[in-house]
XYZ file of C-alpha atoms in Angstrom:
728
model
C 17.660 56.916 -42.579
C 16.103 57.220 -39.122
C 12.697 56.535 -40.655
C 13.879 53.197 -42.182
C 15.662 52.205 -38.972
C 12.457 52.769 -36.997
C 10.420 50.700 -39.450
C 13.016 47.862 -39.301
C 13.011 47.914 -35.483
C 9.200 47.842 -35.445
C 9.224 44.843 -37.826
C 11.747 42.895 -35.716
C 9.817 43.615 -32.548
C 6.580 42.376 -34.043
C 8.333 39.259 -35.333
C 9.832 38.475 -31.920
C 6.501 39.048 -30.214
C 4.799 36.755 -32.675
C 7.364 33.994 -32.051
C 6.837 33.983 -28.254
C 4.133 31.342 -27.852
C 2.144 30.261 -24.796
C 1.491 26.645 -23.790
C -1.423 25.919 -21.454
C -1.609 22.390 -20.013
C -3.562 20.517 -17.340
C -1.541 17.743 -15.670
C -3.422 14.769 -14.192
C -2.881 11.285 -12.812
C -3.249 8.782 -15.655
C -5.488 6.439 -13.602
C -7.538 8.605 -11.257
C -7.533 11.700 -13.490
C -6.947 13.751 -10.333
C -5.047 17.021 -10.885
C -1.396 16.899 -9.824
C -0.924 20.056 -7.812
C 2.661 21.292 -8.037
C 3.584 19.251 -11.114
C 6.127 21.057 -13.279
C 6.686 21.649 -16.978
C 9.902 22.984 -18.476
C 11.204 23.844 -21.951
C 14.331 21.809 -22.747
C 17.494 23.852 -23.081
C 16.009 26.959 -21.444
C 15.084 28.321 -18.027
C 11.406 28.518 -18.971
C 9.243 26.554 -16.529
C 6.067 26.649 -14.425
C 4.203 24.749 -11.680
C 0.604 23.525 -11.743
C -2.018 25.243 -9.625
C -4.806 23.666 -7.548
C -6.559 22.591 -10.769
C -3.413 21.016 -12.192
C -3.157 23.837 -14.759
C 0.023 25.688 -15.751
C 1.301 28.008 -18.477
C 4.653 28.271 -20.215
C 5.254 31.641 -21.853
C 7.943 32.919 -24.168
C 8.251 29.713 -26.220
C 9.980 30.330 -29.583
C 8.551 29.104 -32.865
C 9.643 25.736 -34.144
C 9.999 22.224 -32.718
C 10.423 22.208 -28.913
C 10.709 19.521 -26.222
C 8.557 19.915 -23.103
C 9.343 17.906 -19.949
C 6.548 17.229 -17.442
C 7.586 16.068 -13.944
C 6.005 15.202 -10.621
C 7.540 13.458 -7.632
C 6.633 9.769 -7.640
C 5.622 9.800 -11.329
C 7.486 8.964 -14.514
C 8.756 12.009 -16.404
C 7.018 12.632 -19.728
C 8.682 14.250 -22.772
C 6.493 15.765 -25.507
C 7.822 17.133 -28.783
C 5.580 19.967 -30.012
C 5.743 22.350 -32.962
C 4.972 25.985 -32.248
C 2.796 27.804 -32.899
C 0.308 25.112 -31.891
C -2.739 24.455 -33.994
C -4.675 23.501 -30.831
C -6.061 26.464 -28.923
C -7.578 24.592 -25.937
C -5.376 23.483 -23.003
C -3.465 20.232 -23.474
C -4.365 17.420 -21.061
C -1.163 15.695 -19.930
C -1.459 12.344 -18.113
C 1.449 11.185 -15.932
C 1.917 7.580 -14.858
C 2.877 6.719 -11.298
C 6.365 5.295 -11.016
C 8.951 4.389 -8.400
C 8.151 3.714 -4.753
C 7.044 7.154 -3.642
C 3.379 6.638 -4.509
C 3.108 2.931 -3.795
C -0.183 2.348 -2.023
C 0.089 1.270 1.598
C -2.802 -1.060 2.453
C -3.657 -1.347 6.146
C -5.095 -4.546 7.627
C -4.936 -3.789 11.371
C -8.149 -1.735 11.304
C -9.917 -4.749 9.702
C -11.071 -2.666 6.725
C -8.149 -3.272 4.306
C -8.242 0.290 2.983
C -5.282 2.336 1.871
C -3.681 4.420 4.591
C -4.969 7.662 3.012
C -8.599 6.533 3.357
C -8.656 5.192 6.920
C -10.198 7.389 9.645
C -8.182 5.650 12.382
C -4.691 7.094 12.613
C -2.251 4.331 11.651
C 1.507 4.596 11.229
C 2.969 2.123 8.754
C 6.641 1.133 8.689
C 6.989 -0.156 5.137
C 9.371 -2.669 3.598
C 11.983 -0.090 2.615
C 12.262 1.321 6.131
C 12.267 -2.182 7.600
C 15.324 -2.890 5.465
C 17.079 0.193 6.811
C 16.335 -0.615 10.457
C 17.141 -4.294 9.906
C 20.678 -3.288 8.947
C 21.089 -1.553 12.296
C 19.641 -4.299 14.503
C 19.032 -7.570 12.638
C 18.434 -9.588 15.801
C 15.254 -7.970 17.177
C 12.687 -5.226 16.627
C 13.621 -3.031 19.590
C 15.338 -0.344 17.502
C 12.678 -0.537 14.814
C 10.049 0.600 17.321
C 12.118 2.906 19.523
C 13.026 5.301 16.702
C 9.388 6.295 16.084
C 7.967 9.408 17.718
C 5.826 8.712 20.766
C 7.433 5.304 21.390
C 10.201 4.652 23.901
C 11.750 1.283 24.698
C 12.416 0.769 28.383
C 15.148 -1.609 29.501
C 13.992 -3.509 32.581
C 17.209 -5.349 33.447
C 20.726 -3.926 33.666
C 22.403 -7.236 32.862
C 20.018 -9.329 30.736
C 18.893 -6.466 28.404
C 15.181 -7.286 28.758
C 13.007 -4.412 27.554
C 9.438 -3.393 26.763
C 7.916 -0.568 24.769
C 6.123 2.477 26.155
C 3.681 4.318 23.901
C 2.870 7.914 24.861
C 4.314 7.445 28.350
C 2.292 4.376 29.371
C 3.874 1.159 30.628
C 4.561 -1.680 28.193
C 1.782 -3.887 29.549
C -0.747 -1.509 27.994
C 0.515 -2.164 24.452
C -0.691 -5.187 22.535
C 1.737 -6.855 20.106
C 0.204 -8.893 17.289
C 1.574 -10.939 14.427
C -0.704 -10.922 11.386
C -3.578 -10.084 13.725
C -2.834 -12.939 16.173
C -2.123 -12.038 19.850
C 0.979 -14.180 20.341
C 2.753 -11.957 22.890
C 0.387 -11.302 25.792
C 0.424 -12.136 29.483
C 3.443 -14.145 30.601
C 4.709 -14.417 27.010
C 5.119 -10.626 26.784
C 8.409 -10.977 28.654
C 11.423 -10.593 26.336
C 9.009 -10.421 23.365
C 10.460 -7.474 21.437
C 13.968 -8.846 22.100
C 13.131 -12.167 20.425
C 11.493 -11.106 17.131
C 13.919 -10.752 14.185
C 12.683 -8.375 11.427
C 13.887 -10.090 8.218
C 10.560 -11.797 7.405
C 8.441 -8.700 8.078
C 6.672 -6.994 5.185
C 5.119 -4.134 7.163
C 4.643 -2.959 10.738
C 1.438 -1.102 11.618
C 1.178 0.978 14.783
C -1.998 2.440 16.283
C -1.414 4.821 19.190
C -4.161 5.297 21.725
C -6.903 3.020 22.997
C -7.486 0.147 20.563
C -9.266 -2.401 22.747
C -12.384 -2.140 20.578
C -10.418 -3.649 17.709
C -8.642 -6.530 19.446
C -9.837 -6.749 23.043
C -8.215 -5.916 26.358
C -4.613 -4.839 26.746
C -4.440 -2.178 24.022
C -4.921 0.892 26.221
C -1.757 2.631 24.977
C -1.980 1.164 21.479
C -1.075 -1.856 19.444
C 1.689 -3.020 17.119
C 0.816 -5.444 14.320
C 3.738 -7.271 12.690
C 2.760 -8.190 9.123
C 4.877 -11.009 7.682
C 5.804 -11.568 4.046
C 3.603 -13.680 1.777
C 4.690 -15.895 -1.125
C 4.791 -14.329 -4.600
C 4.871 -15.705 -8.142
C 8.405 -14.360 -8.633
C 9.614 -15.839 -5.346
C 12.163 -14.600 -2.816
C 15.266 -16.244 -1.410
C 17.269 -13.981 0.877
C 20.012 -14.363 3.445
C 21.581 -12.002 5.943
C 24.795 -12.306 7.947
C 25.744 -9.673 10.509
C 28.725 -9.254 12.862
C 28.956 -6.718 15.704
C 31.798 -5.175 17.678
C 29.924 -6.340 20.795
C 30.696 -9.978 19.923
C 27.361 -10.646 18.211
C 26.511 -12.816 15.205
C 23.147 -12.821 13.385
C 22.249 -15.271 10.619
C 18.825 -15.099 8.963
C 17.195 -16.566 5.876
C 13.807 -16.264 4.170
C 12.257 -18.212 1.307
C 8.843 -17.692 -0.234
C 7.221 -18.714 -3.514
C 3.893 -19.681 -5.095
C 3.465 -23.012 -6.883
C 0.084 -22.961 -8.594
C -2.549 -23.378 -5.892
C 0.102 -23.769 -3.184
C 2.581 -21.395 -1.640
C 5.220 -21.574 1.042
C 7.276 -19.258 3.213
C 10.065 -20.333 5.557
C 11.960 -18.041 7.903
C 14.906 -19.297 9.956
C 17.357 -17.384 12.128
C 20.159 -17.863 14.609
C 21.061 -14.901 16.806
C 23.886 -15.083 19.310
C 26.067 -12.808 21.417
C 28.895 -13.244 23.847
C 28.688 -11.328 27.107
C 29.813 -7.738 26.580
C 31.002 -5.241 29.218
C 31.982 -1.948 27.511
C 32.255 -0.045 30.804
C 34.649 -2.645 32.254
C 32.707 -2.716 35.543
C 32.464 -6.478 35.730
C 28.777 -6.796 34.737
C 27.368 -7.584 31.308
C 25.675 -4.766 29.387
C 24.755 -7.295 26.708
C 24.169 -10.816 28.032
C 25.463 -14.032 26.567
C 22.633 -15.548 24.536
C 21.874 -17.972 21.755
C 18.492 -18.010 20.032
C 16.998 -20.118 17.235
C 13.831 -19.131 15.345
C 11.887 -21.169 12.797
C 8.688 -19.986 11.094
C 7.368 -22.175 8.211
C 3.973 -21.439 6.655
C 1.973 -23.309 3.999
C -0.593 -21.532 1.785
C -3.361 -23.185 -0.218
C -5.829 -21.588 -2.649
C -8.306 -24.274 -3.809
C -10.198 -21.635 -5.822
C -10.064 -17.962 -6.679
C -12.504 -17.267 -3.852
C -10.911 -19.341 -1.087
C -7.455 -19.157 0.453
C -5.983 -20.451 3.667
C -2.669 -20.861 5.406
C -1.244 -22.757 8.345
C 1.962 -21.705 10.053
C 4.159 -22.518 13.011
C 6.342 -20.197 15.092
C 9.080 -21.766 17.214
C 11.728 -19.921 19.243
C 14.234 -21.281 21.738
C 16.680 -19.067 23.622
C 19.203 -19.309 26.454
C 20.222 -15.939 27.915
C 22.750 -15.360 30.718
C 23.752 -11.993 32.164
C 25.352 -10.761 35.340
C 28.882 -10.874 36.730
C 31.390 -11.562 33.970
C 33.227 -13.979 36.287
C 30.118 -16.112 36.638
C 29.413 -16.031 32.908
C 32.978 -17.044 32.056
C 33.613 -19.553 34.832
C 30.143 -20.403 36.289
C 31.612 -20.124 39.769
C 29.216 -19.828 42.688
C 29.087 -16.697 44.789
C 28.733 -14.252 41.910
C 25.580 -12.490 40.730
C 23.810 -13.799 37.624
C 20.461 -13.566 35.844
C 19.559 -16.483 33.604
C 16.560 -16.609 31.247
C 15.687 -19.735 29.302
C 12.613 -19.444 27.078
C 10.690 -21.651 24.669
C 7.942 -20.298 22.406
C 5.731 -22.384 20.154
C 2.571 -21.260 18.403
C 0.385 -22.213 15.469
C -1.611 -19.926 13.181
C -4.501 -20.931 10.953
C -6.332 -18.477 8.724
C -9.146 -19.145 6.230
C -10.765 -16.558 3.957
C -13.660 -17.219 1.599
C -15.195 -14.648 -0.746
C -18.905 -15.151 -1.292
C -18.700 -12.252 -3.742
C -16.370 -9.396 -4.548
C -17.831 -7.521 -1.587
C -18.455 -10.239 1.042
C -15.685 -12.102 2.885
C -15.803 -14.655 5.690
C -12.623 -15.183 7.720
C -11.818 -17.798 10.345
C -8.724 -17.621 12.556
C -7.208 -19.827 15.209
C -3.926 -19.926 17.089
C -2.521 -22.043 19.899
C 0.430 -20.731 21.891
C 2.738 -22.329 24.448
C 5.388 -20.373 26.329
C 7.828 -21.580 28.977
C 10.253 -19.338 30.824
C 12.743 -20.029 33.595
C 14.273 -17.008 35.391
C 17.086 -17.792 37.792
C 19.036 -15.408 40.045
C 21.151 -16.315 43.102
C 18.997 -18.206 45.614
C 15.788 -17.875 43.559
C 14.250 -19.584 40.548
C 10.964 -18.591 38.888
C 9.497 -21.046 36.388
C 6.194 -20.816 34.590
C 4.241 -22.237 31.681
C 1.587 -20.481 29.664
C -0.947 -22.101 27.335
C -3.242 -19.778 25.423
C -5.545 -19.845 22.429
C -7.299 -17.384 20.148
C -10.220 -18.114 17.812
C -12.167 -15.667 15.676
C -14.909 -15.625 13.057
C -15.525 -12.385 11.161
C -17.703 -11.345 8.228
C -16.972 -8.317 6.034
C -19.412 -6.651 3.669
C -18.205 -3.753 1.537
C -19.983 -1.327 -0.759
C -19.045 1.885 -2.519
C -19.936 4.017 0.494
C -19.997 1.673 3.501
C -17.851 -1.163 4.885
C -19.086 -3.481 7.634
C -17.119 -5.931 9.786
C -18.856 -8.056 12.421
C -17.415 -10.953 14.346
C -16.768 -12.813 17.572
C -13.689 -14.257 19.214
C -12.621 -16.428 22.116
C -9.432 -16.023 24.149
C -8.133 -18.472 26.728
C -5.026 -17.879 28.841
C -3.770 -20.320 31.458
C -0.599 -19.819 33.510
C 0.930 -22.442 35.825
C 3.864 -21.719 38.084
C 6.374 -24.512 38.635
C 8.098 -25.010 42.002
C 6.044 -22.332 43.768
C 7.639 -20.741 46.845
C 6.105 -20.079 50.264
C 4.110 -17.110 48.923
C 2.027 -19.569 46.896
C 1.536 -20.267 43.209
C 0.598 -17.278 41.052
C -1.538 -19.427 38.724
C -4.482 -18.101 36.760
C -6.960 -19.297 34.136
C -8.739 -16.550 32.186
C -11.367 -16.762 29.460
C -12.658 -13.864 27.352
C -15.585 -14.087 24.949
C -15.993 -11.040 22.747
C -18.207 -9.737 19.947
C -17.553 -6.692 17.807
C -19.025 -4.637 14.978
C -17.425 -1.868 12.958
C -18.711 0.385 10.185
C -16.701 2.646 7.898
C -19.002 5.110 6.141
C -18.178 7.619 3.387
C -21.270 9.820 2.992
C -19.374 12.375 0.890
C -15.969 12.234 -0.774
C -14.229 14.499 1.755
C -15.523 12.813 4.940
C -15.123 9.256 6.260
C -16.606 8.090 9.588
C -15.623 4.896 11.384
C -17.579 3.633 14.376
C -17.121 0.462 16.363
C -18.490 -1.349 19.387
C -17.045 -4.298 21.261
C -18.436 -6.265 24.189
C -16.197 -8.626 26.188
C -17.258 -11.095 28.856
C -14.311 -11.883 31.179
C -14.060 -14.764 33.637
C -13.104 -14.683 36.416
C -14.643 -11.240 36.742
C -12.515 -8.405 38.204
C -13.745 -6.626 41.332
C -15.219 -3.622 39.484
C -17.148 -5.788 37.002
C -19.501 -8.060 38.908
C -20.533 -9.833 35.713
C -17.202 -9.411 33.946
C -18.808 -7.352 31.179
C -16.880 -4.644 29.313
C -18.542 -2.431 26.673
C -16.048 -0.597 24.475
C -17.175 1.986 21.900
C -14.862 3.880 19.546
C -15.226 6.492 16.829
C -12.858 8.000 14.259
C -13.341 10.548 11.498
C -11.278 11.588 8.488
C -11.656 15.026 6.921
C -10.121 15.510 3.461
C -10.058 19.288 3.482
C -8.060 19.582 0.244
C -5.840 17.292 -1.800
C -2.956 18.489 0.371
C -4.634 18.950 3.752
C -6.439 16.361 5.873
C -7.310 15.775 9.507
C -8.247 12.842 11.732
C -10.129 12.773 15.005
C -10.756 9.681 17.109
C -11.226 8.175 20.520
C -12.280 5.075 22.403
C -12.303 3.096 25.613
C -10.057 0.282 26.783
C -9.383 -2.103 29.633
C -6.697 -4.383 31.051
C -7.442 -7.401 33.240
C -5.280 -7.712 36.388
C -2.025 -9.670 36.017
C 1.272 -9.917 37.885
C 3.243 -9.645 34.641
C 4.231 -5.988 34.774
C 7.486 -4.083 34.483
C 7.696 -3.641 38.262
C 7.356 -7.388 38.811
C 9.925 -8.074 36.101
C 12.388 -5.770 37.882
C 12.287 -7.968 41.010
C 12.164 -11.216 38.947
C 8.689 -11.972 40.446
C 10.316 -12.685 43.813
C 8.224 -12.376 47.014
C 5.128 -11.254 45.091
C 1.888 -12.532 46.561
C -0.706 -14.212 44.317
C -3.228 -11.857 42.759
C -6.749 -12.015 44.144
C -8.725 -11.200 41.004
C -12.092 -10.922 42.744
C -10.693 -8.149 44.959
C -8.683 -6.409 42.253
C -10.296 -4.043 39.779
C -9.556 -4.084 36.075
C -7.744 -1.047 34.725
C -9.978 0.981 32.400
C -9.256 3.891 30.117
C -10.698 6.506 27.823
C -8.651 8.494 25.377
C -8.477 10.214 22.055
C -6.241 11.899 19.534
C -6.508 14.448 16.758
C -4.069 15.199 13.991
C -3.616 17.367 10.939
C -1.589 16.380 7.906
C -0.318 18.743 5.204
C 1.889 18.180 2.170
C 3.065 20.533 -0.541
C 5.838 21.312 -2.996
C 8.426 23.967 -2.139
C 9.621 25.445 -5.400
C 9.738 22.901 -8.200
C 11.722 20.074 -6.604
C 11.414 19.997 -2.794
C 8.568 18.024 -1.243
C 7.392 18.832 2.260
C 4.903 17.137 4.568
C 4.004 17.620 8.211
C 1.818 15.675 10.620
C 0.939 17.130 13.998
C -0.989 15.071 16.571
C -2.506 15.794 19.977
C -3.204 12.872 22.335
C -4.774 12.272 25.733
C -5.409 9.092 27.763
C -7.055 8.757 31.169
C -6.293 5.496 33.007
C -8.446 4.562 35.990
C -7.671 1.981 38.713
C -3.959 1.656 37.808
C -2.421 -1.513 39.236
C 0.732 -0.878 41.259
C 3.177 -3.107 43.129
C 3.456 -2.221 46.825
C 5.899 -3.425 49.483
C 4.266 -4.570 52.725
C 5.815 -4.318 56.221
C 6.631 -8.059 56.062
C 8.826 -7.427 52.952
C 6.347 -9.138 50.659
C 4.986 -7.457 47.536
C 1.353 -7.324 46.528
C -0.562 -5.709 43.702
C -3.207 -3.151 44.584
C -5.262 -0.640 42.668
C -3.911 2.829 43.284
C -6.077 5.428 44.964
C -6.223 7.695 41.955
C -5.533 7.681 38.259
C -2.902 8.218 35.569
C -3.228 10.582 32.661
C -0.916 11.252 29.764
C -1.186 14.023 27.215
C 1.055 15.605 24.668
C 1.864 16.204 21.030
C 3.781 14.482 18.267
C 5.142 16.333 15.251
C 6.677 14.682 12.191
C 8.130 16.604 9.252
C 9.596 15.251 6.037
C 11.572 17.057 3.341
C 12.514 15.407 0.049
C 14.772 16.560 -2.762
C 15.638 14.026 -5.467
C 17.576 11.328 -3.550
C 17.835 13.277 -0.273
C 15.283 12.928 2.547
C 15.218 14.699 5.901
C 12.958 13.505 8.726
C 12.395 15.652 11.813
C 10.289 14.538 14.763
C 9.374 15.916 18.170
C 7.394 14.313 21.004
C 6.128 16.094 24.093
C 4.775 13.697 26.735
C 3.241 14.909 29.979
C 2.439 11.686 31.867
C 1.435 12.009 35.513
C 0.382 9.830 38.432
C -2.450 11.253 40.544
C -2.225 9.081 43.662
C -3.582 9.801 47.161
C -4.194 13.456 46.413
C -0.670 14.158 45.145
C 0.655 14.475 41.598
C 4.030 13.440 40.241
C 5.506 12.826 36.818
C 5.488 9.294 35.470
C 8.911 7.716 36.070
C 11.196 6.699 33.210
C 9.459 8.917 30.667
C 11.218 11.623 28.676
C 9.062 14.727 28.517
C 10.876 15.946 25.401
C 12.117 13.730 22.588
C 13.681 14.859 19.294
C 14.290 12.659 16.224
C 16.534 13.728 13.341
C 17.242 11.459 10.359
C 18.982 12.447 7.118
C 18.791 9.786 4.411
C 20.752 9.874 1.152
C 19.459 7.136 -1.102
C 19.534 6.169 -4.753
C 17.238 3.262 -5.510
C 19.091 -0.036 -6.062
C 22.413 1.788 -5.688
C 23.260 3.035 -2.193
C 21.855 4.504 1.000
C 23.525 6.525 3.749
C 21.674 7.455 6.919
C 22.636 9.927 9.646
C 20.642 9.864 12.885
C 20.481 11.953 16.042
C 18.003 11.348 18.889
C 17.607 13.493 22.007
C 16.040 12.374 25.309
C 15.283 14.898 28.048
C 15.885 14.016 31.741
C 13.614 11.312 33.164
C 12.276 11.119 36.694
C 13.277 7.946 38.523
C 11.166 6.076 41.081
C 13.295 7.260 43.998
C 12.502 10.876 43.120
C 15.851 11.687 41.522
C 16.393 12.649 37.885
C 18.438 11.028 35.190
C 20.632 12.882 32.718
C 19.580 14.189 29.317
C 21.426 12.541 26.451
C 21.842 12.216 22.673
C 22.244 9.045 20.627
C 23.853 9.417 17.191
C 24.434 6.898 14.422
C 25.585 6.407 10.836
C 24.350 3.673 8.516
C 25.705 2.845 5.043
C 24.646 0.285 2.449
C 25.843 -0.397 -1.087
C 23.552 -2.412 -3.332
C 24.568 -4.698 -6.185
C 22.417 -6.865 -8.437
C 22.200 -9.899 -6.144
C 23.652 -8.691 -2.862
C 24.336 -5.647 -0.724
C 26.941 -4.732 1.889
C 26.046 -2.678 4.965
C 27.922 -1.019 7.824
C 26.365 0.682 10.842
C 27.853 2.807 13.623
C 25.273 2.831 16.401
C 25.616 5.292 19.288
C 28.810 6.530 17.690
C 29.705 8.900 20.553
C 29.390 6.072 23.115
C 26.554 7.447 25.262
C 26.256 5.150 28.297
C 24.525 5.395 31.645
C 27.698 4.073 33.252
C 29.376 7.311 32.111
C 26.849 9.293 34.178
C 27.506 7.302 37.351
C 27.438 3.804 38.796
C 24.599 1.564 37.641
C 24.513 -0.397 40.905
C 25.008 -0.039 44.643
C 26.241 -2.587 47.157
C 28.906 -5.178 46.425
C 29.557 -7.127 43.252
C 28.434 -10.308 44.988
C 25.161 -8.706 46.131
C 24.444 -5.786 43.783
C 21.340 -3.610 43.737
C 20.945 -2.223 40.230
C 19.752 1.294 39.578
C 16.938 1.985 37.142
C 18.061 1.979 33.539
C 17.057 5.118 31.640
C 19.927 5.397 29.104
C 21.881 2.901 26.991
C 24.290 0.616 28.808
C 25.858 -1.077 25.773
C 27.386 2.134 24.346
C 28.934 2.305 20.906
C 28.307 -0.785 18.752
C 29.559 -1.200 15.198
C 27.974 -3.847 13.025
C 28.202 -4.839 9.394
C 27.359 -7.653 7.069
C 25.945 -8.864 3.804
C 22.449 -9.416 2.410
C 21.893 -11.838 -0.465
C 18.852 -11.824 -2.772
C 19.091 -14.879 -5.010
C 15.666 -14.799 -6.726
């Protein structure tokens, strides 16, 4: 009996062993045929599964005989189900092609670097805020782009007025005047018009925001020492878009925005219109406005025309009008004399013309032109500053692309004229600048894993600054991309920059340009810089379902001849070049985890910015040395999104030598999507962090206040909510 039992057991064992089949498969992208490292395969109804190696190959073992269903998955790709009968007749590995799907792998094309490559293939380090993220940030602050920029690592928005909420952006610790803000490649917010700029740009008509940190003057001329921000607007599509947004805030604000865009054969049109308004808001109940009373209207129509497949052009107009009043709540409510106030009335008007003609699939000629007019009137008790700016920008560029090399060469002309109205006894601060520039850039891919980008720009500036007898600036730059593996890459780059002397700085804004002497350009040196950055980027799959990516960047900028505002013995201010230099160095780290519809973003910025003046060294004022970003996003596409945010700012040194307090800002954002509309609710600064909680924000009397520097929020907790309609 034992003998038969042994034979039966041996037979069953051999049968079971025979029925355990092995599947070998190689998983690739259906278009590029690149292996999908970390892609998974699983046997339906079992725990049998495996992940692909560096060659995209995997094996499933222990598969029973018969008909089985195999599921192949990879984040950002459509799942594939194959029904196979085991044992397989095929003995060679199966080749499984997955098709990209969803938004995770949507290509991000960058235009700011002038090469129009995807973000993965550009040597210059560019951060892109895409349409999805713009929608999230637009829910939190529909009236302007301040929050959109301030929640990125390495960028800090600095409020320059306690009562009118004016602010600028600081990249890697450098003052806002060293950052150039563009719209579709046009410099519409420079010089005098930089005032209040980020507070007057609603985000609803933006398609993408591209940020380059570090010296970028070679790309777009002077003023981009710290970096540049390019606001890319939406274009008309065949399907069309008609959207509206209405937003109410607990701080007595109302935002109304609308956008329409559509193609009609050879023509296309986009129209953006917005009204943003707020009543004066004093959450600390100290008698001064934390948010001023303002009313702003924005209109941006644009007409597109494509006479042929090779030629396209557009002409657009930007118009903004705003009245803004902050200060003592008694003055705002009653307009009675004797109380402190700060009134800003601004008018912006600009045109944009762009023509592109393709001589072939590889050769493109582009012609650009813009005219800009900006008027601003700043009034405080016993003083009124009024000025008008007229500027223009014209450019001709030619691009020639091949499989291994891309060339861009061109020339541009800038004019910038400022006229002060009703000049005081110090004299008019007028100026009339002209810059003629020529540039060339090459992007070369000698081998698949290495891309080199080199550029050279020469600008001729009149009137010439003191350190440039002929007004000539030569600006080289170089960037390199190393694709070490499919998951690991690195970028290295650097360049030179400059900034022509101007009175329109944060320090001058703080004193409303009062008692500042005219700038003597011939005796004032231009600010010049050299800097670079290096980063490493890695992405992988943790287990079968968790994606992980990390980007770590090192940066350094050296700024020579910094222009500072000094107080003379006669109580007049004048701008002088400091005896020394400024340098800023540090690191930025960004990590992202993803699991199905859950995403976690972690960011850290270390900024060591210092002023080396007159043989002494001190930390740059109003700059957090340590900054931490934490964002948890729960999102199901076309269904809902919930965002939790926490941002930490370390203590900042103030100009009087004292230190501000460290603080956290926390928020919650919720949105529910339906077929044609969505509802959103946002709790910003939910724990009511305010500088007025740390101490008084002014000294002196209410009728003659002296405001302290603003390093933390003054508006506190703000709740907003509204509706977005998508009718096409």
